[in-house]
Short mmCIF file of C-alpha atoms in Angstrom, two decimals:
data_model
loop_
_atom_site.label_atom_id
_atom_site.label_comp_id
_atom_site.label_asym_id
_atom_site.label_seq_id
_atom_site.Cartn_x
_atom_site.Cartn_y
_atom_site.Cartn_z
CA MET K 1 -13.92 -1.37 15.21
CA LYS K 2 -14.05 -1.23 19.27
CA THR K 3 -14.88 2.43 19.46
CA VAL K 4 -17.64 1.50 17.26
CA SER K 5 -19.07 -1.47 19.38
CA PHE K 6 -18.75 0.61 22.36
CA LEU K 7 -20.61 3.08 20.93
CA LEU K 8 -23.39 0.86 19.86
CA THR K 9 -23.56 -0.59 23.48
CA LEU K 10 -23.93 2.96 24.46
CA PHE K 11 -26.52 3.82 22.33
CA VAL K 12 -28.75 1.18 23.89
CA LEU K 13 -28.26 2.03 27.41
CA LEU K 14 -29.17 5.54 26.23
CA PHE K 15 -31.89 4.60 24.42
CA ALA K 16 -33.17 2.63 27.84
CA GLN K 17 -32.50 5.43 30.02
CA ASN K 18 -33.90 8.36 27.71
CA SER K 19 -37.02 6.79 26.05
CA MET K 20 -39.22 9.58 27.44
CA ALA K 21 -36.87 12.03 25.84
CA GLN K 22 -36.92 10.13 22.49
CA ASN K 23 -40.71 9.68 22.26
CA ASN K 24 -40.84 13.58 22.39
CA MET K 25 -39.19 13.60 18.71
CA ILE K 26 -41.86 11.10 17.40
CA THR K 27 -44.09 12.33 15.04
CA ALA K 28 -47.74 11.50 14.90
CA SER K 29 -47.35 9.82 11.82
CA MET K 30 -46.09 6.39 13.49
CA ASN K 31 -46.85 5.47 16.90
CA THR K 32 -44.41 4.51 19.69
CA GLU K 33 -45.34 0.80 19.48
CA VAL K 34 -44.92 0.20 15.57
CA ARG K 35 -41.63 2.31 15.99
CA GLU K 36 -40.71 0.08 19.04
CA LYS K 37 -41.30 -3.17 17.06
CA TYR K 38 -39.08 -1.84 14.10
CA ILE K 39 -36.30 -1.14 16.52
CA GLN K 40 -36.43 -4.79 18.23
CA LYS K 41 -36.34 -6.16 14.85
CA ALA K 42 -33.34 -4.19 13.62
CA ALA K 43 -31.70 -5.34 17.18
CA LEU K 44 -32.18 -8.91 16.28
CA LEU K 45 -30.73 -8.61 13.14
CA ARG K 46 -27.92 -6.93 14.40
CA ARG K 47 -27.33 -9.76 16.68
CA ASP K 48 -27.07 -12.08 13.58
CA GLU K 49 -24.84 -9.79 12.02
CA GLN K 50 -27.36 -9.02 9.16
CA PHE K 51 -26.45 -5.60 8.96
CA SER K 52 -28.23 -4.36 6.10
CA ALA K 53 -31.45 -5.93 6.73
CA ALA K 54 -31.32 -4.26 10.30
CA VAL K 55 -30.61 -0.96 8.15
CA GLN K 56 -33.99 -1.63 6.19
CA GLN K 57 -35.90 -2.05 9.50
CA LEU K 58 -34.89 1.52 10.62
CA ASP K 59 -35.70 2.86 7.08
CA SER K 60 -39.02 1.93 7.79
CA ILE K 61 -39.21 4.20 10.50
CA LEU K 62 -37.13 6.99 8.80
CA VAL K 63 -39.46 7.07 5.71
CA HIS K 64 -42.16 8.77 8.23
CA GLN K 65 -39.83 10.45 10.48
CA PRO K 66 -36.61 11.84 8.62
CA ALA K 67 -35.46 13.74 11.56
CA ASP K 68 -35.87 11.09 14.21
CA ALA K 69 -32.26 11.90 15.67
CA PRO K 70 -31.75 8.42 17.75
CA ILE K 71 -32.97 6.22 14.88
CA LEU K 72 -29.99 7.80 12.48
CA LEU K 73 -27.66 7.33 14.97
CA PHE K 74 -28.50 3.90 15.26
CA LYS K 75 -28.68 3.53 11.16
CA GLY K 76 -25.09 5.12 11.27
CA ASP K 77 -23.78 2.50 13.58
CA LEU K 78 -25.14 -0.45 11.24
CA LEU K 79 -23.73 0.84 8.30
CA LEU K 80 -20.47 1.36 9.61
CA GLN K 81 -20.56 -2.44 10.65
CA ALA K 82 -21.99 -3.07 7.10
CA ARG K 83 -18.99 -1.39 5.69
CA ARG K 84 -20.78 0.85 4.10
CA PHE K 85 -18.74 3.80 4.82
CA ALA K 86 -20.13 6.44 2.24
CA ASP K 87 -23.59 5.51 3.24
CA ALA K 88 -22.67 6.41 7.03
CA VAL K 89 -21.23 9.58 5.82
CA THR K 90 -24.45 10.92 4.60
CA VAL K 91 -26.46 9.65 7.67
CA TYR K 92 -24.04 11.08 10.14
CA LYS K 93 -24.09 14.43 8.37
CA GLN K 94 -27.84 14.34 8.26
CA LEU K 95 -27.84 13.90 12.29
CA LEU K 96 -25.30 16.47 13.32
CA PRO K 97 -27.68 19.63 12.56
CA LEU K 98 -30.07 18.11 14.85
CA ALA K 99 -27.58 18.44 17.80
CA PHE K 100 -28.27 14.84 19.34
CA GLU K 101 -25.23 12.81 21.03
CA THR K 102 -22.99 15.15 18.92
CA THR K 103 -19.96 13.98 20.23
CA ILE K 104 -20.78 10.59 19.36
CA ALA K 105 -21.99 11.44 16.04
CA ARG K 106 -18.87 13.33 15.17
CA ILE K 107 -16.41 10.40 16.24
CA ASN K 108 -18.45 7.96 14.01
CA LEU K 109 -18.42 10.31 11.15
CA SER K 110 -14.52 10.84 11.36
CA TYR K 111 -14.19 7.09 11.28
CA ALA K 112 -16.48 6.65 8.37
CA LEU K 113 -14.69 9.36 6.53
CA PHE K 114 -11.28 7.59 7.31
CA MET K 115 -12.42 4.46 5.98
CA ASN K 116 -13.97 6.12 2.72
CA HIS K 117 -10.46 7.53 2.11
CA GLN K 118 -10.87 11.01 3.08
CA PRO K 119 -8.36 11.32 6.28
CA ALA K 120 -8.02 15.07 5.96
CA LYS K 121 -11.72 15.59 6.70
CA ALA K 122 -11.74 12.80 9.51
CA LEU K 123 -9.21 14.69 11.37
CA GLY K 124 -11.51 17.78 11.41
CA TYR K 125 -14.62 16.17 12.96
CA ALA K 126 -12.22 14.12 15.41
CA GLU K 127 -10.91 17.46 16.39
CA LYS K 128 -14.38 19.29 17.08
CA ALA K 129 -15.54 16.06 19.01
CA TRP K 130 -12.24 16.20 21.34
CA ILE K 131 -12.78 19.79 21.45
CA ASN K 132 -16.67 19.71 22.48
CA ASP K 133 -15.86 16.85 25.05
CA PRO K 134 -12.06 16.99 26.09
CA ALA K 135 -12.61 14.59 28.93
CA ASN K 136 -14.57 12.05 26.86
CA LYS K 137 -11.87 9.07 26.39
CA SER K 138 -13.62 7.86 22.94
CA ALA K 139 -12.88 11.56 21.61
CA ILE K 140 -9.23 11.33 22.83
CA ILE K 141 -8.86 8.12 21.41
CA ASN K 142 -10.30 8.80 17.97
CA TYR K 143 -8.60 12.13 17.79
CA PHE K 144 -5.30 10.57 18.36
CA ASN K 145 -6.31 8.13 15.99
CA ALA K 146 -7.20 10.56 13.37
CA LEU K 147 -3.73 12.33 13.81
CA LEU K 148 -2.30 8.84 12.68
CA TRP K 149 -4.02 8.40 10.07
CA ASN K 150 -2.87 11.86 8.40
CA ILE K 151 0.81 10.76 9.55
CA LYS K 152 0.74 13.34 12.09
CA THR K 153 3.03 11.56 14.63
CA LYS K 154 4.75 13.73 16.47
CA GLU K 155 1.62 15.59 17.33
CA ALA K 156 0.07 12.59 18.14
CA GLY K 157 2.61 11.64 20.36
CA SER K 158 2.40 14.88 22.07
CA PHE K 159 -1.29 14.66 22.44
CA LEU K 160 -0.76 11.25 23.78
CA GLU K 161 1.50 12.51 27.02
CA GLN K 162 -1.33 15.65 27.46
CA GLN K 163 -3.90 12.85 27.78
CA ASP K 164 -2.20 10.43 29.93
CA SER K 165 -3.92 10.75 33.06
CA LEU K 166 -7.34 10.21 31.54
CA LEU K 167 -6.39 6.85 29.88
CA SER K 168 -6.41 3.52 31.19
CA ASN K 169 -3.49 1.21 31.41
CA ALA K 170 -4.92 -0.90 28.25
CA GLN K 171 -5.76 2.43 26.17
CA LYS K 172 -2.17 3.58 26.91
CA LEU K 173 -0.90 0.37 25.82
CA VAL K 174 -2.86 0.30 22.38
CA LEU K 175 -2.35 4.01 21.75
CA LYS K 176 1.40 3.47 22.14
CA ALA K 177 1.69 0.35 19.71
CA ARG K 178 -0.15 2.26 17.19
CA LEU K 179 1.97 5.22 17.56
CA PHE K 180 5.34 3.43 17.36
CA THR K 181 3.75 1.16 14.25
CA THR K 182 2.86 4.40 12.40
CA SER K 183 6.21 6.19 13.26
CA GLY K 184 8.16 3.30 11.34
CA GLN K 185 9.33 1.61 14.85
CA TYR K 186 7.33 -1.31 14.11
CA GLN K 187 9.49 -3.73 16.41
CA GLU K 188 8.90 -1.27 19.58
CA GLY K 189 4.92 -1.11 18.09
CA LEU K 190 4.80 -5.17 18.34
CA LYS K 191 6.44 -5.28 21.79
CA TYR K 192 3.39 -3.33 22.70
CA TYR K 193 1.20 -5.04 21.21
CA ASP K 194 2.41 -8.37 22.52
CA SER K 195 2.31 -7.11 25.98
CA LEU K 196 -1.17 -5.53 25.59
CA VAL K 197 -2.84 -8.69 24.40
CA LYS K 198 -1.11 -10.71 27.10
CA THR K 199 -2.21 -8.36 30.00
CA TYR K 200 -5.62 -7.51 28.55
CA PRO K 201 -6.92 -10.14 26.14
CA ASP K 202 -9.61 -8.09 24.67
CA LYS K 203 -10.96 -9.52 21.39
CA TYR K 204 -10.70 -6.13 19.50
CA TYR K 205 -6.90 -5.66 20.72
CA VAL K 206 -6.06 -9.40 19.44
CA GLN K 207 -7.37 -9.05 15.99
CA GLU K 208 -5.57 -5.44 15.84
CA TYR K 209 -2.22 -7.02 16.92
CA ALA K 210 -2.80 -10.05 14.34
CA GLU K 211 -3.69 -7.82 11.42
CA VAL K 212 -0.63 -5.95 12.15
CA LEU K 213 1.54 -9.13 12.39
CA LEU K 214 -0.18 -10.00 8.79
CA GLY K 215 1.18 -6.48 7.69
CA LYS K 216 4.62 -7.22 8.55
CA LYS K 217 4.40 -10.66 6.95
CA GLU K 218 4.48 -12.61 10.13
CA VAL K 219 2.20 -15.03 9.11
CA ASP K 220 2.36 -18.03 11.57
CA GLN K 221 2.81 -15.58 14.58
CA SER K 222 -0.27 -13.72 13.67
CA SER K 223 -2.24 -16.75 13.01
CA ALA K 224 -0.96 -18.41 16.47
CA THR K 225 -2.19 -15.17 18.25
CA MET K 226 -5.79 -14.99 16.79
CA LEU K 227 -6.10 -19.30 17.21
CA LYS K 228 -5.09 -18.81 20.94
CA ALA K 229 -8.09 -16.35 21.07
CA LYS K 230 -10.45 -17.99 18.80
CA GLY K 231 -13.09 -18.31 21.75
CA LEU K 232 -13.46 -14.41 22.01
CA PHE K 233 -14.77 -14.22 18.13
CA SER K 234 -18.33 -14.87 16.44
CA GLU K 235 -18.03 -17.31 13.50
CA ASN K 236 -18.33 -14.25 11.02
CA GLU K 237 -15.47 -12.40 12.88
CA TYR K 238 -13.08 -15.39 12.92
CA LYS K 239 -14.20 -15.88 9.29
CA SER K 240 -13.16 -12.21 7.96
CA TYR K 241 -9.64 -12.67 9.91
CA THR K 242 -9.12 -16.01 8.32
CA ASN K 243 -10.19 -14.75 4.55
CA LYS K 244 -7.27 -12.09 5.09
CA LEU K 245 -4.92 -15.20 6.29
CA LYS K 246 -5.75 -17.25 3.27
CA ALA K 247 -4.81 -14.14 1.04
CA MET K 248 -1.60 -14.29 2.52
CA GLN K 249 -1.08 -17.86 1.66
CA GLN K 250 -1.94 -17.69 -1.71
CA GLN K 251 0.38 -18.67 -4.53
CA ASN K 252 -0.01 -16.90 -8.07
CA ALA K 253 0.94 -17.63 -11.48
CA GLY K 254 0.24 -15.58 -14.46
CA THR K 255 1.40 -14.19 -18.21
CA GLU K 256 3.06 -11.08 -19.40
CA MET K 257 3.43 -9.44 -22.57
CA VAL K 258 5.46 -6.42 -23.69
CA TYR K 259 5.92 -4.25 -26.55
CA PHE K 260 8.61 -2.04 -26.61
CA ASN K 261 9.94 0.59 -29.54
CA ASP K 262 11.97 3.79 -29.76
CA ILE K 263 12.33 6.37 -32.02
CA ALA K 264 15.38 4.68 -33.79
CA GLY K 265 13.37 1.87 -34.97
CA ASN K 266 14.19 -0.87 -32.54
CA THR K 267 11.55 -3.00 -31.38
CA ARG K 268 11.10 -5.42 -28.39
CA ILE K 269 8.34 -8.21 -28.11
CA GLU K 270 8.61 -9.99 -24.89
CA ASN K 271 6.17 -13.28 -23.79
CA SER K 272 6.59 -15.07 -20.38
CA ILE K 273 4.68 -16.85 -18.01
CA TRP K 274 5.73 -17.32 -14.11
CA TRP K 275 4.63 -18.70 -10.71
CA GLN K 276 5.24 -17.85 -7.41
CA GLN K 277 4.92 -18.94 -3.88
CA SER K 278 2.75 -17.33 -1.29
CA GLU K 279 3.81 -14.43 0.67
CA ASN K 280 4.14 -16.45 4.05
CA LYS K 281 7.59 -18.17 3.22
CA LYS K 282 10.67 -17.12 4.61
CA TYR K 283 12.22 -18.02 1.40
CA ARG K 284 9.57 -17.39 -1.34
CA LEU K 285 10.23 -18.39 -4.99
CA ARG K 286 9.35 -17.15 -8.43
CA ALA K 287 10.15 -19.06 -11.46
CA SER K 288 9.61 -17.57 -15.01
CA ALA K 289 10.17 -18.53 -18.82
CA GLY K 290 9.71 -16.37 -21.66
CA TYR K 291 10.80 -15.39 -25.30
CA VAL K 292 11.90 -12.12 -26.53
CA THR K 293 12.32 -10.53 -29.83
CA LEU K 294 14.63 -7.88 -30.89
CA THR K 295 14.25 -6.33 -34.14
CA SER K 296 16.24 -3.05 -35.53
CA LYS K 297 14.94 -0.76 -38.16
CA ALA K 298 17.26 -2.31 -40.79
CA GLY K 299 15.59 -5.72 -40.07
CA GLU K 300 18.08 -7.39 -37.76
CA LYS K 301 16.71 -9.75 -35.58
CA THR K 302 18.00 -11.31 -32.67
CA SER K 303 15.91 -13.89 -30.58
CA THR K 304 16.43 -14.88 -26.62
CA GLN K 305 15.04 -18.03 -25.02
CA PHE K 306 14.95 -17.51 -21.04
CA ALA K 307 14.41 -19.03 -17.52
CA HIS K 308 14.56 -16.71 -14.55
CA VAL K 309 14.35 -17.97 -10.78
CA ARG K 310 14.15 -15.46 -8.08
CA ALA K 311 14.07 -16.00 -4.24
CA ASP K 312 12.58 -13.23 -1.86
CA GLU K 313 14.58 -14.00 1.63
CA ARG K 314 13.62 -12.88 5.23
CA TRP K 315 16.30 -13.67 7.59
CA SER K 316 14.71 -11.89 10.06
CA ARG K 317 12.37 -8.57 10.77
CA ALA K 318 15.08 -6.40 9.90
CA TRP K 319 17.32 -8.40 7.14
CA THR K 320 15.78 -9.28 3.79
CA GLY K 321 17.40 -10.06 0.54
CA GLU K 322 16.51 -10.83 -3.12
CA THR K 323 18.54 -13.63 -5.31
CA ASP K 324 18.02 -13.84 -9.02
CA ILE K 325 19.22 -16.12 -11.39
CA HIS K 326 18.71 -15.54 -14.90
CA LEU K 327 19.56 -18.36 -17.95
CA GLN K 328 19.60 -16.86 -21.51
CA LEU K 329 19.86 -19.03 -24.84
CA ILE K 330 20.42 -16.38 -27.39
CA GLN K 331 20.41 -16.40 -31.29
CA THR K 332 21.77 -13.44 -33.11
CA HIS K 333 20.93 -11.90 -36.51
CA THR K 334 24.01 -14.00 -38.11
CA GLY K 335 22.61 -17.44 -36.95
CA GLU K 336 25.05 -17.85 -34.36
CA GLN K 337 24.01 -18.92 -30.83
CA PHE K 338 25.46 -18.55 -27.37
CA ALA K 339 24.19 -19.12 -23.50
CA GLY K 340 24.45 -16.93 -20.78
CA ILE K 341 23.99 -17.08 -16.91
CA THR K 342 23.54 -13.67 -15.32
CA GLY K 343 22.30 -12.49 -11.92
CA GLN K 344 21.81 -10.26 -9.09
CA GLN K 345 22.20 -10.77 -5.27
CA THR K 346 20.55 -7.83 -2.99
CA PHE K 347 21.06 -7.41 0.84
CA ARG K 348 18.92 -4.86 2.41
CA TYR K 349 18.82 -3.98 6.35
CA GLN K 350 15.64 -2.04 7.61
CA PRO K 351 15.55 -1.78 11.16
CA ASN K 352 12.37 -0.03 11.01
CA ASP K 353 9.83 1.38 8.05
CA ARG K 354 11.53 4.54 7.84
CA ARG K 355 15.17 3.37 7.37
CA MET K 356 16.55 1.01 4.90
CA VAL K 357 20.13 0.45 3.15
CA GLY K 358 21.18 -1.98 1.20
CA PHE K 359 23.67 -3.29 -1.58
CA SER K 360 23.81 -5.40 -4.68
CA VAL K 361 26.16 -7.46 -6.63
CA SER K 362 24.65 -8.11 -10.42
CA SER K 363 25.89 -9.18 -13.62
CA ASP K 364 24.07 -8.73 -16.96
CA ILE K 365 24.31 -8.73 -20.93
CA LEU K 366 23.53 -5.48 -22.54
CA ASN K 367 20.56 -5.95 -24.73
CA PHE K 368 19.42 -2.66 -26.04
CA THR K 369 19.30 -3.16 -29.74
CA PRO K 370 19.97 -6.63 -31.58
CA SER K 371 23.45 -5.89 -32.76
CA LEU K 372 24.56 -5.02 -29.37
CA LEU K 373 23.26 -8.07 -27.84
CA GLY K 374 24.98 -10.35 -30.48
CA LYS K 375 28.17 -8.84 -29.19
CA ASN K 376 27.63 -10.34 -25.64
CA ILE K 377 28.90 -7.36 -23.68
CA ARG K 378 28.49 -8.09 -20.09
CA ASN K 379 28.27 -5.68 -17.07
CA HIS K 380 29.55 -6.80 -13.57
CA SER K 381 28.72 -4.26 -11.00
CA LEU K 382 28.43 -3.60 -7.16
CA GLY K 383 25.77 -1.10 -6.06
CA TYR K 384 23.99 0.41 -3.28
CA LEU K 385 20.64 1.61 -2.22
CA THR K 386 18.94 3.66 0.60
CA HIS K 387 15.58 4.87 1.68
CA ILE K 388 15.29 7.44 4.57
CA MET K 389 12.52 8.95 5.96
CA LEU K 390 13.01 12.35 7.91
CA ASP K 391 9.22 12.12 9.18
CA GLY K 392 6.02 10.61 7.92
CA LYS K 393 5.94 12.56 4.81
CA THR K 394 9.26 13.82 3.94
CA GLY K 395 11.82 11.24 2.84
CA PHE K 396 15.24 10.63 0.61
CA TYR K 397 15.91 7.61 -1.97
CA SER K 398 19.05 7.07 -3.59
CA GLN K 399 20.78 4.40 -5.31
CA GLY K 400 23.95 4.10 -7.44
CA ALA K 401 26.44 1.41 -8.88
CA VAL K 402 29.81 0.95 -10.43
CA GLY K 403 30.21 -1.46 -13.14
CA ILE K 404 32.74 -2.97 -15.22
CA LEU K 405 32.12 -4.16 -18.57
CA THR K 406 33.67 -6.93 -20.59
CA ASP K 407 34.35 -4.51 -23.55
CA ARG K 408 36.72 -2.96 -21.02
CA ASN K 409 34.43 0.04 -20.53
CA LYS K 410 33.60 1.29 -17.03
CA ARG K 411 30.39 2.73 -15.73
CA VAL K 412 29.18 4.70 -12.72
CA GLN K 413 25.62 5.80 -12.11
CA PHE K 414 23.77 7.79 -9.60
CA PHE K 415 20.33 8.61 -8.67
CA GLY K 416 18.81 10.69 -5.80
CA SER K 417 15.52 11.75 -4.82
CA VAL K 418 13.80 14.29 -2.09
CA TYR K 419 10.27 13.82 -2.04
CA ARG K 420 7.12 14.88 0.26
CA LEU K 421 4.28 12.83 0.85
CA LEU K 422 1.29 15.58 0.33
CA ARG K 423 -1.48 13.53 1.06
CA THR K 424 -2.99 9.88 1.46
CA GLU K 425 -5.87 7.71 0.13
CA PRO K 426 -5.45 8.55 -2.91
CA THR K 427 -1.83 9.02 -2.36
CA LEU K 428 0.26 12.21 -3.97
CA LYS K 429 3.90 12.54 -3.93
CA ALA K 430 5.99 15.15 -5.31
CA GLY K 431 9.69 15.77 -5.39
CA ILE K 432 12.91 16.74 -7.05
CA ASN K 433 15.15 13.75 -8.83
CA PHE K 434 18.74 14.18 -9.96
CA SER K 435 20.79 11.64 -11.93
CA ALA K 436 23.97 10.93 -13.22
CA LEU K 437 25.85 8.88 -15.68
CA HIS K 438 29.74 8.37 -16.65
CA TYR K 439 31.28 6.00 -18.93
CA ALA K 440 35.31 5.83 -19.05
CA ASP K 441 35.23 5.35 -22.51
CA SER K 442 32.56 7.75 -24.27
CA SER K 443 33.91 6.66 -27.89
CA ILE K 444 32.05 3.64 -28.01
CA LYS K 445 28.91 4.10 -30.04
CA THR K 446 27.17 0.73 -29.80
CA TYR K 447 25.30 1.94 -26.85
CA PHE K 448 24.64 5.13 -24.97
CA SER K 449 27.93 5.88 -23.26
CA PRO K 450 28.68 9.50 -22.25
CA ASN K 451 31.57 10.71 -20.34
CA ARG K 452 29.20 13.01 -18.36
CA TYR K 453 25.26 12.73 -18.32
CA MET K 454 23.22 14.68 -16.00
CA ASN K 455 19.24 15.08 -15.41
CA THR K 456 17.28 16.86 -12.64
CA GLU K 457 13.42 16.58 -12.65
CA ILE K 458 10.11 17.48 -10.72
CA PHE K 459 8.12 14.76 -10.44
CA ALA K 460 4.45 13.82 -9.22
CA ASP K 461 3.07 10.43 -8.07
CA TYR K 462 -0.52 9.57 -7.62
CA SER K 463 -2.15 6.33 -6.76
CA THR K 464 -5.72 5.43 -5.92
CA ALA K 465 -6.94 3.64 -2.82
CA LEU K 466 -5.13 0.71 -1.61
CA PRO K 467 -5.63 -2.89 -2.94
CA GLY K 468 -7.47 -4.31 -0.16
CA LEU K 469 -10.17 -1.30 -0.24
CA SER K 470 -11.05 -0.90 -3.91
CA LYS K 471 -11.24 -3.51 -7.21
CA PHE K 472 -10.03 -0.97 -9.30
CA TYR K 473 -6.90 1.03 -9.07
CA CYS K 474 -4.82 3.61 -11.11
CA GLN K 475 -0.89 4.40 -10.55
CA MET K 476 0.60 7.52 -12.25
CA GLN K 477 4.13 8.94 -12.47
CA ALA K 478 4.90 12.18 -14.43
CA ALA K 479 8.29 14.14 -14.49
CA ALA K 480 9.50 17.05 -16.41
CA GLY K 481 13.23 18.50 -16.14
CA MET K 482 16.40 19.00 -18.13
CA GLN K 483 19.25 17.23 -19.19
CA LYS K 484 22.35 17.64 -20.19
CA ILE K 485 24.92 15.21 -22.60
CA GLU K 486 28.77 15.79 -22.54
CA SER K 487 29.47 19.74 -22.78
CA GLY K 488 25.86 20.36 -24.80
CA LYS K 489 23.43 22.55 -24.05
CA TRP K 490 20.61 21.84 -21.39
CA GLU K 491 17.73 20.33 -23.03
CA PRO K 492 13.96 19.55 -21.73
CA SER K 493 13.37 16.10 -20.67
CA LEU K 494 9.83 14.59 -19.98
CA ARG K 495 8.56 11.38 -18.41
CA LEU K 496 5.44 9.48 -18.12
CA GLN K 497 4.15 6.13 -16.34
CA THR K 498 0.43 5.18 -16.06
CA GLU K 499 -0.72 1.91 -14.86
CA ILE K 500 -4.54 0.44 -14.37
CA GLY K 501 -5.83 -2.44 -12.90
CA ILE K 502 -8.63 -4.67 -11.48
CA ARG K 503 -7.90 -6.60 -8.34
CA LEU K 504 -10.30 -9.56 -7.83
CA GLN K 505 -10.30 -12.36 -5.26
CA GLN K 506 -8.52 -14.83 -7.32
CA LEU K 507 -7.93 -12.48 -10.28
CA GLU K 508 -5.70 -9.69 -11.39
CA ALA K 509 -5.38 -7.49 -14.58
CA THR K 510 -3.13 -4.69 -15.24
CA LEU K 511 -2.11 -2.39 -18.35
CA LYS K 512 0.94 -0.27 -17.97
CA TYR K 513 2.41 2.47 -20.45
CA GLN K 514 5.67 4.14 -20.27
CA THR K 515 7.18 6.61 -22.32
CA SER K 516 10.51 8.91 -21.78
CA THR K 517 12.84 11.32 -23.42
CA VAL K 518 15.41 11.06 -20.58
CA ALA K 519 18.66 10.01 -22.53
CA ALA K 520 19.67 7.69 -19.70
CA ALA K 521 16.28 5.87 -19.18
CA ASN K 522 17.17 3.76 -22.17
CA GLY K 523 20.64 1.90 -23.25
CA THR K 524 20.28 3.49 -26.66
CA GLY K 525 19.82 7.02 -25.27
CA TYR K 526 16.58 7.27 -27.44
CA GLN K 527 12.97 8.14 -26.64
CA PHE K 528 10.74 5.46 -26.15
CA ASN K 529 7.13 3.72 -25.46
CA TRP K 530 6.66 1.00 -23.75
CA TYR K 531 3.42 -1.26 -23.09
CA THR K 532 2.93 -4.15 -20.62
CA ALA K 533 -0.13 -6.03 -19.92
CA ARG K 534 -0.18 -8.38 -17.38
CA VAL K 535 -2.75 -11.30 -16.20
CA LEU K 536 -2.51 -12.89 -12.65
CA PHE K 537 -4.32 -15.81 -11.01
CA ARG K 538 -4.43 -16.65 -7.15
CA TRP K 539 -5.31 -19.72 -5.65
#
């Protein structure tokens, strides 16, 4: 918002220096004195951060003079400050044909479009603003930002080098910080931000750095950074930050209900409750408990009571982990009872946002059907996972595991995915997946245990605006491909997952549906339907 504030100041100066030129644009329907009174009222309301009320004052002018270019520019700036970005887009598009302060109008229109989830269009107007006025520092900075909004990090880096002589030292630092952060090299980015706020303690730089730290879950450092510079901010500005800080410090609790069935008639019903600590913990705990009922088509019924504890660990910025401990009390359809403790430990190393490797050790009980759960067959496995982005839009993800089962079988799994990010806000991603599954003993029929299984598919992911920008959201993934079991023929496979939800300040509710004909997606090898409803409370 520094650019916006700068432009507001520029407008006031421009207004004072060019009042004669502006007055020539006023029609006889409103005299200069009345117009000036509305402008002064709007300026006072803006000073008090009552931006929407200030807009109403300017609308009193625009009713009579809809083509009053300086007032349209002023209104657009106020709408940006009021975070009414869709309205700001409309106003700036009305202003452009009037050829008044075209560079400023395009810069602000670009920012409004980005905040209205249209980064590609924002880039177009940012480029036009820079081409129209290549020496304008605001146009340079905005075009650079727009390249980052569209994850064009290589182009942004080259552009920054070309404009080096036109930028101040403070501007170079903040743009390099943004470049490194967007490129995934967050540790380098944080170093530049730290140097920036120490050398140039501007409130906009401080706020940007603090919010980046929040995004990396460096809550204490973020809070200390803002507290040190508190005197630079108005009460409302500081409150806006503390609201984001409080959101990171909220714990949550909720309930989840699951209904699952496959075409073989197996049904799974699960009800659970949980509590989870806030995100600002180095070791974040989550505890849950619930009840699961498995029923077969033949009427066999197995029930499980469980308690689960999970800890998300942050040993450093690069090293993280997850510990899961699962306690189950199982009653089979024959009336027998037994208890089991299973779990998983995962270690991840992520030196930057585009490179991650990890490995895990785990133990679990096969529970695909009531009769299988009653056999108490356990799988102990060692696995890996990796995620590598080649640039800002193309990436590779893979995971796999080798497992030893207590029925003396052995299992090897592999999954790999190459994808391309096609757009952001809303996010659209597409790619190709490949998976394989192998069991040493394929004669076992109590669960899906092929000696050789392969699947390849084309998939697409879609998700609406980020949680912080929209109350309602939708996420969908669809895939179509071919699969082969043993030496059989290649057969078609389909998969669909969709989730809709609403996020409010203290409440979140979601409904998810999954279905698949991919044999390895379920331990029975059958097509299934899976419904999950979830309600979460924060405080």
